[in-house]
Amino acid sequence: MLISGMQLRHSLTPRFFAGVFNKRKPTKKDLDHYDVVVIGCNLGGVLSRQLDKVSHGKYKIMVVLDQNINQITPIRQIYEQQKTAKTDFLLNAKLSLNMYTAHSDQVGCSTILPEENAIVLRNGRRIGYNQLVVAMGQQVNYDAIKGFEEAWQDFDSPVFTNLDHPSWRSSNHKYTRWHYNFNHGEAYFCIPQFPFSGEVESYNFFLSQRIWEWQTANGRQSPIKKFTIIQPNERFVQYNDAGDSFFKEELKRRNINVEYGLKLVEVNKQYNTATFEDVKTGNRQTRNFNHLYAVAPTKAHEPLVKAGLTTSKGLLDVNIKTLQHNKYKNIFGLGDVNDLPTTNCFWAGFHQLHVVRNNIERNIAGKSLNAEYDGYSKVPIILGQNTLTFLCHKYNNENAWHNLYFSNGGFLAALRYYNWCKNFKKAFIDIYLEKNWGPPYYKIKKSFKLPEGEKDDHGFLSKLLPGKKDSHH
């Protein structure tokens, strides 16, 4: 596992030194029951930090994680440009946990028993909970494309995707070759059917087009080439008309070919052929390619489906405002795993953190849920080698005030790009390490308006005397 000096410095402090300079001890990892169990250690880990700090350590929290690396997908495109290092893109998952939170030592969840308020880990261990947070993201399913993983893993095969293969060593830089090793012939960018993780966030084709345009003009690439996007869906952005129109108009303006109604189902590494299936008729066609990029398709998490927690899309069935499960009132969802009418991405989940944290505390106290998520989502769109805009919207197709600002390029788009490359790799470390609380105040926790008639009893004394109050808002 690749860990930077900053990551190592902070990963040594949790649990190693807990209790050395203060009286509080870490929550034991071997308890049979916890106040809050969180499944997932990306945003789930950040949530556990916030909940522990705001409650002054009142709750026993267990985070269930099944991998030791988090890939920071919002900076994937600048990572593919080599504008940020591997150690900024691949973060130690345990960075998001503080020294007091218990974790499952990379043993994931195999079964959820919502009627019994319990989960079962893959090693057979049963853990009870009062409140459960599902923050598992969407499950990648490369098996849906026959032969894909073999080609993706092979350094010399011109097959790429929006994740790093777990077997790659730190010296493997295949991820840069999509943009910089295409010379001629047929290039394909393949989008999976909705729902999938990386909608908009993984659309790097504008950047590719600009790089290849420059290489052609400077004699580094043959003018005999064709770039095609394989799009099985009717839209590029499910829940924002302005964003969807922008992609379609910009693709037309740049003369990038789009073929609708097809999906990638097979890759042959030996012959560099791809098989596409018509999503309506099932008819298949095989084509040669010189370069191919496929956004990872996803599938439903089996434990969620078996527990009856999902919608027909295979995503978690939650109230779109409170993020509480529609059937089981002590279960909450966080991030991409939720079935929400907004663009799922890191920043959408980031804006859900306070809502889930607040509502868990009030649910434990037997109070009504007063925090609501408005569907806010913010996704970077890389327009070229040094320009960037953002897709920003809320529920009901409502555009945020800065949606697609400077999407025509220019100085301010370049300034946004510079800021994204220079500052945001550190921003994600800050989020993990509790230096950035999230919206809207960033350095302090967010409180929500109390229901009419309810008094605020969470004042100054509760901070001096932690644990004396029964609830926090």
Coordinates of C-alpha atoms in Angstrom, one line a residue:
M1 CA 0.0 0.0 0.0
L2 CA 1.3 3.5 -1.0
I3 CA 1.2 6.0 1.9
S4 CA 2.6 9.5 1.8
G5 CA 4.5 11.1 4.7
M6 CA 1.5 13.1 5.7
Q7 CA -0.7 10.1 5.6
L8 CA 1.8 8.0 7.7
R9 CA 2.2 10.8 10.2
H10 CA -1.6 11.0 10.8
S11 CA -2.3 7.2 10.5
L12 CA 0.1 6.5 13.4
T13 CA -1.8 8.7 15.9
P14 CA -5.2 7.1 15.9
R15 CA -5.6 4.3 18.5
F16 CA -1.8 4.0 19.0
F17 CA -1.7 6.9 21.5
A18 CA -5.3 7.0 22.6
G19 CA -5.5 7.1 26.4
V20 CA -1.8 8.1 26.8
F21 CA -2.4 11.8 27.3
N22 CA -6.1 11.7 28.3
K23 CA -8.4 9.5 30.3
R24 CA -10.6 8.5 27.5
K25 CA -10.0 5.0 26.1
P26 CA -10.7 3.8 22.5
T27 CA -14.0 2.0 21.9
K28 CA -13.2 -1.7 22.0
K29 CA -13.3 -3.6 18.7
D30 CA -14.8 -6.8 20.1
L31 CA -18.1 -5.5 21.6
D32 CA -21.3 -7.4 20.7
H33 CA -23.3 -4.2 20.4
Y34 CA -22.6 -0.6 19.4
D35 CA -24.7 2.6 19.6
V36 CA -23.9 3.4 15.9
V37 CA -22.5 1.1 13.2
V38 CA -21.3 2.6 10.0
I39 CA -20.8 0.4 6.9
G40 CA -18.2 2.1 4.7
C41 CA -15.1 4.0 5.4
N42 CA -14.9 6.9 3.0
L43 CA -17.6 9.4 3.8
G44 CA -18.7 6.9 6.5
G45 CA -15.4 7.4 8.3
V46 CA -15.7 11.1 8.1
L47 CA -19.2 10.9 9.5
S48 CA -17.9 8.8 12.5
R49 CA -15.4 11.5 13.3
Q50 CA -18.0 14.3 13.2
L51 CA -20.5 12.3 15.3
D52 CA -17.9 11.5 17.9
K53 CA -16.7 15.1 18.2
V54 CA -20.2 16.7 18.3
S55 CA -21.5 14.2 20.8
H56 CA -18.3 14.6 22.9
G57 CA -17.6 10.8 22.7
K58 CA -21.1 9.9 24.0
Y59 CA -21.6 7.0 21.6
K60 CA -19.8 3.8 21.0
I61 CA -19.2 3.7 17.2
M62 CA -18.0 0.8 15.0
V63 CA -17.0 1.4 11.3
V64 CA -17.1 -1.6 9.1
L65 CA -14.5 -1.4 6.2
D66 CA -13.4 -4.1 3.7
Q67 CA -10.5 -2.3 2.0
N68 CA -7.5 -0.3 3.1
I69 CA -7.4 2.2 0.2
N70 CA -9.9 5.0 -0.8
Q71 CA -9.6 6.3 -4.4
I72 CA -10.4 10.0 -4.4
T73 CA -12.5 10.1 -7.5
P74 CA -13.1 13.9 -7.7
I75 CA -9.5 14.4 -8.6
R76 CA -9.2 11.4 -11.0
Q77 CA -9.0 13.5 -14.1
I78 CA -6.1 15.7 -12.9
Y79 CA -4.5 12.5 -11.6
E80 CA -4.7 11.1 -15.2
Q81 CA -3.0 14.3 -16.3
Q82 CA -0.2 13.7 -13.7
K83 CA -1.1 16.9 -12.0
T84 CA -1.3 15.1 -8.7
A85 CA 0.5 12.2 -7.1
K86 CA -0.6 8.7 -6.4
T87 CA -0.3 9.4 -2.7
D88 CA -3.0 12.1 -3.1
F89 CA -5.3 9.9 -5.1
L90 CA -4.9 6.7 -3.1
L91 CA -5.5 7.5 0.5
N92 CA -5.3 5.2 3.6
A93 CA -8.9 4.5 4.4
K94 CA -8.3 4.6 8.1
L95 CA -7.2 8.2 7.9
S96 CA -10.9 9.1 8.2
L97 CA -11.2 7.4 11.6
N98 CA -10.3 9.1 14.9
M99 CA -8.4 7.4 17.7
Y100 CA -11.6 6.4 19.6
T101 CA -13.6 4.7 16.9
A102 CA -13.6 0.9 16.6
H103 CA -13.2 -0.7 13.2
S104 CA -13.5 -4.1 11.7
D105 CA -9.9 -4.6 10.5
Q106 CA -10.9 -4.8 6.8
V107 CA -13.5 -7.5 7.4
G108 CA -16.6 -6.4 5.4
C109 CA -20.3 -7.0 6.0
S110 CA -21.9 -10.1 4.6
T111 CA -25.4 -9.9 6.0
I112 CA -27.7 -7.1 7.3
L113 CA -30.5 -8.2 9.7
P114 CA -32.7 -5.1 10.0
E115 CA -35.5 -6.9 11.9
E116 CA -32.9 -7.9 14.5
N117 CA -30.9 -4.6 14.5
A118 CA -27.7 -6.6 13.7
I119 CA -25.2 -7.2 11.0
V120 CA -22.9 -10.2 10.3
L121 CA -19.3 -9.8 9.1
R122 CA -17.7 -12.0 6.6
N123 CA -15.9 -13.9 9.3
G124 CA -19.2 -14.8 10.9
R125 CA -19.1 -12.2 13.7
R126 CA -22.5 -10.8 14.7
I127 CA -22.7 -7.1 15.8
G128 CA -25.8 -5.4 17.1
Y129 CA -26.6 -1.8 16.6
N130 CA -29.0 1.0 17.8
Q131 CA -28.5 3.0 14.6
L132 CA -27.1 1.8 11.3
V133 CA -25.5 4.0 8.6
V134 CA -25.1 2.5 5.1
A135 CA -22.3 4.4 3.3
M136 CA -21.1 1.6 1.0
G137 CA -21.1 3.5 -2.2
Q138 CA -22.0 1.6 -5.4
Q139 CA -20.4 -1.8 -6.0
V140 CA -18.2 -1.9 -9.1
N141 CA -19.1 -4.7 -11.5
Y142 CA -16.4 -5.2 -14.2
D143 CA -17.7 -8.8 -14.6
A144 CA -20.5 -7.2 -16.6
I145 CA -17.9 -6.7 -19.4
K146 CA -16.4 -10.0 -20.4
G147 CA -12.6 -9.9 -20.6
F148 CA -12.4 -6.4 -19.4
E149 CA -10.5 -6.8 -16.2
E150 CA -7.7 -8.9 -17.8
A151 CA -7.2 -6.1 -20.4
W152 CA -7.4 -3.3 -17.8
Q153 CA -4.8 -5.0 -15.6
D154 CA -2.4 -5.5 -18.5
F155 CA 0.0 -2.5 -18.7
D156 CA 0.4 -2.8 -22.5
S157 CA -3.3 -3.2 -23.4
P158 CA -4.9 0.0 -24.6
V159 CA -7.9 -0.5 -22.3
F160 CA -8.6 2.0 -19.5
T161 CA -11.1 2.8 -16.8
N162 CA -11.7 5.4 -14.0
L163 CA -10.1 3.4 -11.2
D164 CA -6.6 2.0 -10.5
H165 CA -6.4 -1.8 -10.5
P166 CA -5.8 -3.1 -7.0
S167 CA -2.8 -5.2 -8.2
W168 CA -0.9 -2.3 -9.6
R169 CA 2.4 -1.3 -7.9
S170 CA 3.3 2.3 -7.2
S171 CA 5.5 2.4 -10.3
N172 CA 2.6 1.5 -12.6
H173 CA 1.4 4.6 -14.4
K174 CA -0.9 3.1 -17.0
Y175 CA -3.6 5.5 -16.0
T176 CA -1.8 8.3 -17.8
R177 CA -1.7 6.4 -21.2
W178 CA -5.4 7.1 -22.1
H179 CA -4.7 10.7 -22.8
Y180 CA -1.1 10.5 -24.0
N181 CA -0.6 7.2 -25.9
F182 CA -3.3 7.4 -28.5
N183 CA -1.7 7.9 -32.0
H184 CA -4.3 6.9 -34.6
G185 CA -7.4 4.9 -35.4
E186 CA -10.5 4.3 -33.4
A187 CA -10.9 5.5 -29.8
Y188 CA -14.0 4.7 -27.8
F189 CA -15.3 6.2 -24.5
C190 CA -17.9 3.8 -23.0
I191 CA -20.5 4.9 -20.5
P192 CA -22.5 2.3 -18.6
Q193 CA -26.3 2.2 -18.1
F194 CA -27.7 4.2 -15.1
P195 CA -27.2 4.0 -12.2
F196 CA -23.4 4.1 -12.0
S197 CA -20.8 5.7 -9.8
G198 CA -18.9 8.5 -11.6
E199 CA -21.8 10.2 -13.5
V200 CA -20.2 13.4 -14.9
E201 CA -17.3 13.0 -12.5
S202 CA -15.6 10.5 -14.8
Y203 CA -16.5 12.2 -18.1
N204 CA -12.9 13.0 -19.3
F205 CA -13.7 13.1 -23.0
F206 CA -13.5 16.9 -23.3
L207 CA -10.0 16.8 -21.9
S208 CA -9.0 13.9 -24.2
Q209 CA -10.3 15.8 -27.2
R210 CA -8.3 18.9 -26.4
I211 CA -5.1 16.9 -25.8
W212 CA -5.4 15.0 -29.0
E213 CA -6.3 18.2 -30.9
W214 CA -3.0 19.7 -29.7
Q215 CA -1.0 16.6 -30.5
T216 CA -2.4 16.5 -34.0
A217 CA -1.6 20.1 -34.6
N218 CA 2.0 19.5 -33.4
G219 CA 2.6 16.4 -35.5
R220 CA 2.5 13.9 -32.6
Q221 CA -0.7 12.2 -33.6
S222 CA -2.1 11.1 -37.0
P223 CA -5.1 13.1 -38.3
I224 CA -6.6 9.8 -39.4
K225 CA -8.5 9.0 -36.3
K226 CA -12.0 8.9 -34.9
F227 CA -13.3 9.4 -31.3
T228 CA -16.7 7.9 -30.4
I229 CA -18.7 7.9 -27.2
I230 CA -20.8 4.8 -26.6
Q231 CA -23.9 6.0 -24.7
P232 CA -26.6 3.5 -23.6
N233 CA -28.6 6.2 -21.9
E234 CA -30.6 9.0 -23.5
R235 CA -29.0 11.6 -21.2
F236 CA -25.6 12.4 -19.9
V237 CA -26.9 14.0 -16.7
Q238 CA -30.0 12.3 -15.3
Y239 CA -31.4 15.1 -13.1
N240 CA -30.3 18.4 -14.5
D241 CA -31.5 19.6 -17.9
A242 CA -29.0 22.4 -18.2
G243 CA -26.1 20.0 -17.6
D244 CA -27.4 17.5 -20.1
S245 CA -27.9 20.1 -22.7
F246 CA -24.4 21.5 -22.1
F247 CA -22.8 18.1 -22.8
K248 CA -24.8 17.4 -25.9
E249 CA -24.2 20.8 -27.4
E250 CA -20.5 20.8 -26.5
L251 CA -20.0 17.4 -28.0
K252 CA -21.6 18.5 -31.2
R253 CA -19.5 21.7 -31.3
R254 CA -16.3 19.7 -30.9
N255 CA -17.4 17.1 -33.5
I256 CA -17.2 14.2 -31.1
N257 CA -19.3 11.3 -32.4
V258 CA -21.9 9.9 -30.0
E259 CA -23.7 6.5 -30.6
Y260 CA -26.8 6.2 -28.4
G261 CA -28.5 2.9 -27.3
L262 CA -25.3 0.7 -27.1
K263 CA -23.4 -0.7 -24.2
L264 CA -20.0 -2.4 -23.9
V265 CA -20.4 -6.1 -23.1
E266 CA -17.0 -7.7 -24.1
V267 CA -13.4 -6.9 -24.7
N268 CA -10.9 -9.1 -26.4
K269 CA -7.4 -8.2 -25.3
Q270 CA -5.6 -10.4 -27.9
Y271 CA -7.3 -8.9 -30.9
N272 CA -8.3 -5.4 -29.6
T273 CA -11.9 -5.9 -30.3
A274 CA -15.0 -4.7 -28.4
T275 CA -18.5 -6.0 -28.5
F276 CA -21.4 -3.7 -28.1
E277 CA -25.0 -4.6 -27.4
D278 CA -28.1 -2.7 -28.4
V279 CA -30.0 -2.1 -25.1
K280 CA -33.4 -2.3 -26.8
T281 CA -33.0 -5.2 -29.2
G282 CA -30.1 -7.2 -27.7
N283 CA -28.4 -7.3 -31.1
R284 CA -24.6 -7.4 -30.9
Q285 CA -21.8 -6.0 -33.0
T286 CA -18.0 -6.4 -32.7
R287 CA -15.6 -3.7 -33.7
N288 CA -11.8 -3.1 -33.7
F289 CA -10.4 -0.4 -31.5
N290 CA -7.0 1.2 -31.0
H291 CA -7.9 2.9 -27.7
L292 CA -10.8 2.2 -25.3
Y293 CA -11.9 3.7 -22.0
A294 CA -14.9 2.4 -20.0
V295 CA -16.5 3.9 -16.9
A296 CA -17.0 1.2 -14.3
P297 CA -20.5 -0.4 -14.4
T298 CA -22.0 -1.1 -11.0
K299 CA -24.4 -3.5 -9.4
A300 CA -26.5 -3.7 -6.3
H301 CA -24.9 -4.7 -3.0
E302 CA -26.1 -8.2 -2.2
P303 CA -26.5 -7.7 1.5
L304 CA -28.8 -4.7 0.9
V305 CA -30.9 -6.6 -1.6
K306 CA -31.3 -9.6 0.6
A307 CA -32.3 -7.4 3.6
G308 CA -35.0 -5.7 1.5
L309 CA -33.4 -2.3 1.9
T310 CA -33.2 -1.3 -1.8
T311 CA -35.4 0.2 -4.5
S312 CA -36.0 -1.3 -7.9
K313 CA -32.7 0.4 -9.0
G314 CA -30.7 -1.6 -6.4
L315 CA -30.0 1.5 -4.4
L316 CA -30.9 2.2 -0.7
D317 CA -34.5 3.2 -0.2
V318 CA -34.3 6.4 1.8
N319 CA -36.3 9.6 2.4
I320 CA -34.7 12.0 0.0
K321 CA -34.7 14.8 2.6
T322 CA -33.9 13.2 5.9
L323 CA -31.9 10.3 4.4
Q324 CA -33.7 7.9 6.8
H325 CA -34.7 4.5 5.4
N326 CA -38.3 4.5 4.4
K327 CA -39.1 1.3 6.3
Y328 CA -36.5 0.9 9.0
K329 CA -36.3 4.1 11.0
N330 CA -33.0 3.4 12.7
I331 CA -31.2 3.0 9.3
F332 CA -29.7 6.0 7.4
G333 CA -28.0 6.3 4.0
L334 CA -25.0 8.4 3.1
G335 CA -23.5 9.0 -0.4
D336 CA -23.8 7.2 -3.7
V337 CA -25.6 4.2 -2.2
N338 CA -28.8 6.3 -1.8
D339 CA -31.5 6.4 -4.4
L340 CA -31.8 10.1 -4.8
P341 CA -32.9 12.3 -7.7
T342 CA -29.6 14.2 -7.9
T343 CA -26.2 13.6 -9.4
N344 CA -24.3 11.2 -7.1
C345 CA -20.8 12.2 -6.5
F346 CA -18.3 12.9 -3.6
W347 CA -19.6 16.4 -3.0
A348 CA -23.2 15.3 -3.0
G349 CA -22.4 12.9 -0.2
F350 CA -20.2 15.5 1.5
H351 CA -23.3 17.8 1.8
Q352 CA -25.2 14.9 3.4
L353 CA -22.8 14.5 6.3
H354 CA -24.4 17.0 8.7
V355 CA -27.9 15.9 7.8
V356 CA -27.2 12.3 8.7
R357 CA -25.1 13.2 11.8
N358 CA -27.8 15.5 13.1
N359 CA -30.7 13.1 12.4
I360 CA -29.0 10.1 14.0
E361 CA -28.6 12.1 17.2
R362 CA -32.2 13.2 17.2
N363 CA -33.4 9.7 16.4
I364 CA -31.5 8.3 19.3
A365 CA -33.1 11.0 21.6
G366 CA -36.6 10.1 20.2
K367 CA -37.0 13.5 18.6
S368 CA -38.3 14.4 15.1
L369 CA -35.8 14.7 12.3
N370 CA -35.2 18.4 11.5
A371 CA -32.3 18.2 9.1
E372 CA -33.0 18.0 5.4
Y373 CA -30.8 17.5 2.4
D374 CA -31.7 19.7 -0.6
G375 CA -30.1 17.6 -3.2
Y376 CA -27.1 19.8 -3.7
S377 CA -24.4 18.3 -5.9
K378 CA -21.2 19.8 -7.3
V379 CA -19.2 18.0 -9.9
P380 CA -16.1 19.2 -11.7
I381 CA -16.1 19.2 -15.5
I382 CA -12.6 19.4 -17.0
L383 CA -13.0 21.3 -20.3
G384 CA -9.4 21.2 -21.5
Q385 CA -5.8 21.0 -20.4
N386 CA -6.2 24.0 -18.1
T387 CA -9.9 25.0 -17.9
L388 CA -12.7 23.7 -15.6
T389 CA -16.3 24.4 -14.7
F390 CA -18.7 22.8 -12.3
L391 CA -22.1 21.2 -12.6
C392 CA -24.0 22.4 -9.6
H393 CA -27.7 21.7 -8.9
K394 CA -30.3 20.7 -6.4
Y395 CA -33.4 18.6 -6.4
N396 CA -36.2 19.3 -8.9
N397 CA -33.8 20.3 -11.6
E398 CA -33.0 23.5 -9.7
N399 CA -29.7 25.0 -10.9
A400 CA -27.3 26.4 -8.2
W401 CA -26.3 30.0 -8.8
H402 CA -22.8 29.0 -10.1
N403 CA -24.0 26.1 -12.3
L404 CA -21.7 25.8 -15.4
Y405 CA -20.2 29.2 -14.8
F406 CA -17.3 30.0 -17.2
S407 CA -18.1 26.8 -19.2
N408 CA -16.9 28.7 -22.4
G409 CA -13.3 28.7 -21.0
G410 CA -11.3 31.8 -20.5
F411 CA -9.3 33.2 -17.6
L412 CA -11.7 32.4 -14.8
A413 CA -12.1 28.8 -16.0
A414 CA -8.4 28.6 -16.0
L415 CA -8.2 30.0 -12.5
R416 CA -10.8 27.4 -11.3
Y417 CA -8.6 24.7 -12.8
Y418 CA -5.5 26.0 -11.2
N419 CA -7.2 26.1 -7.8
W420 CA -8.5 22.6 -8.2
C421 CA -5.1 21.2 -9.1
K422 CA -3.2 23.1 -6.5
N423 CA -5.5 23.1 -3.4
F424 CA -8.0 20.3 -3.5
K425 CA -5.6 17.4 -3.1
K426 CA -4.9 18.8 0.4
A427 CA -8.6 19.6 0.9
F428 CA -9.5 15.9 0.9
I429 CA -6.8 15.1 3.5
D430 CA -8.3 18.0 5.6
I431 CA -11.8 16.5 5.3
Y432 CA -10.5 13.1 6.5
L433 CA -8.5 14.6 9.4
E434 CA -11.5 16.7 10.7
K435 CA -9.9 20.0 9.7
N436 CA -12.8 20.8 7.4
W437 CA -16.3 20.2 8.7
G438 CA -18.1 20.6 5.4
P439 CA -20.9 23.0 4.3
P440 CA -21.8 25.6 4.9
Y441 CA -19.4 26.8 7.6
Y442 CA -16.5 24.4 7.0
K443 CA -14.7 25.0 10.3
I444 CA -17.6 24.5 12.6
K445 CA -20.5 22.1 12.8
K446 CA -23.8 23.0 11.2
S447 CA -27.0 23.2 13.3
F448 CA -30.5 23.0 11.9
K449 CA -33.7 24.9 12.7
L450 CA -35.6 23.4 15.6
P451 CA -39.2 22.4 15.2
E452 CA -41.7 24.9 16.4
G453 CA -42.1 24.8 20.2
E454 CA -38.8 22.9 20.9
K455 CA -36.2 24.7 23.0
D456 CA -32.5 24.7 22.4
D457 CA -31.0 23.0 25.4
H458 CA -27.6 22.5 23.8
G459 CA -25.7 25.4 25.0
F460 CA -22.3 26.5 26.4
L461 CA -22.5 24.2 29.5
S462 CA -22.9 21.1 27.4
K463 CA -19.5 21.7 25.9
L464 CA -17.9 22.1 29.4
L465 CA -19.8 19.1 30.8
P466 CA -19.9 16.5 27.9
G467 CA -22.3 13.7 28.4
K468 CA -24.7 15.7 30.7
K469 CA -27.2 16.4 28.0
D470 CA -29.3 13.7 26.4
S471 CA -29.2 15.1 22.9
H472 CA -27.5 17.4 20.4
H473 CA -29.0 19.1 17.5

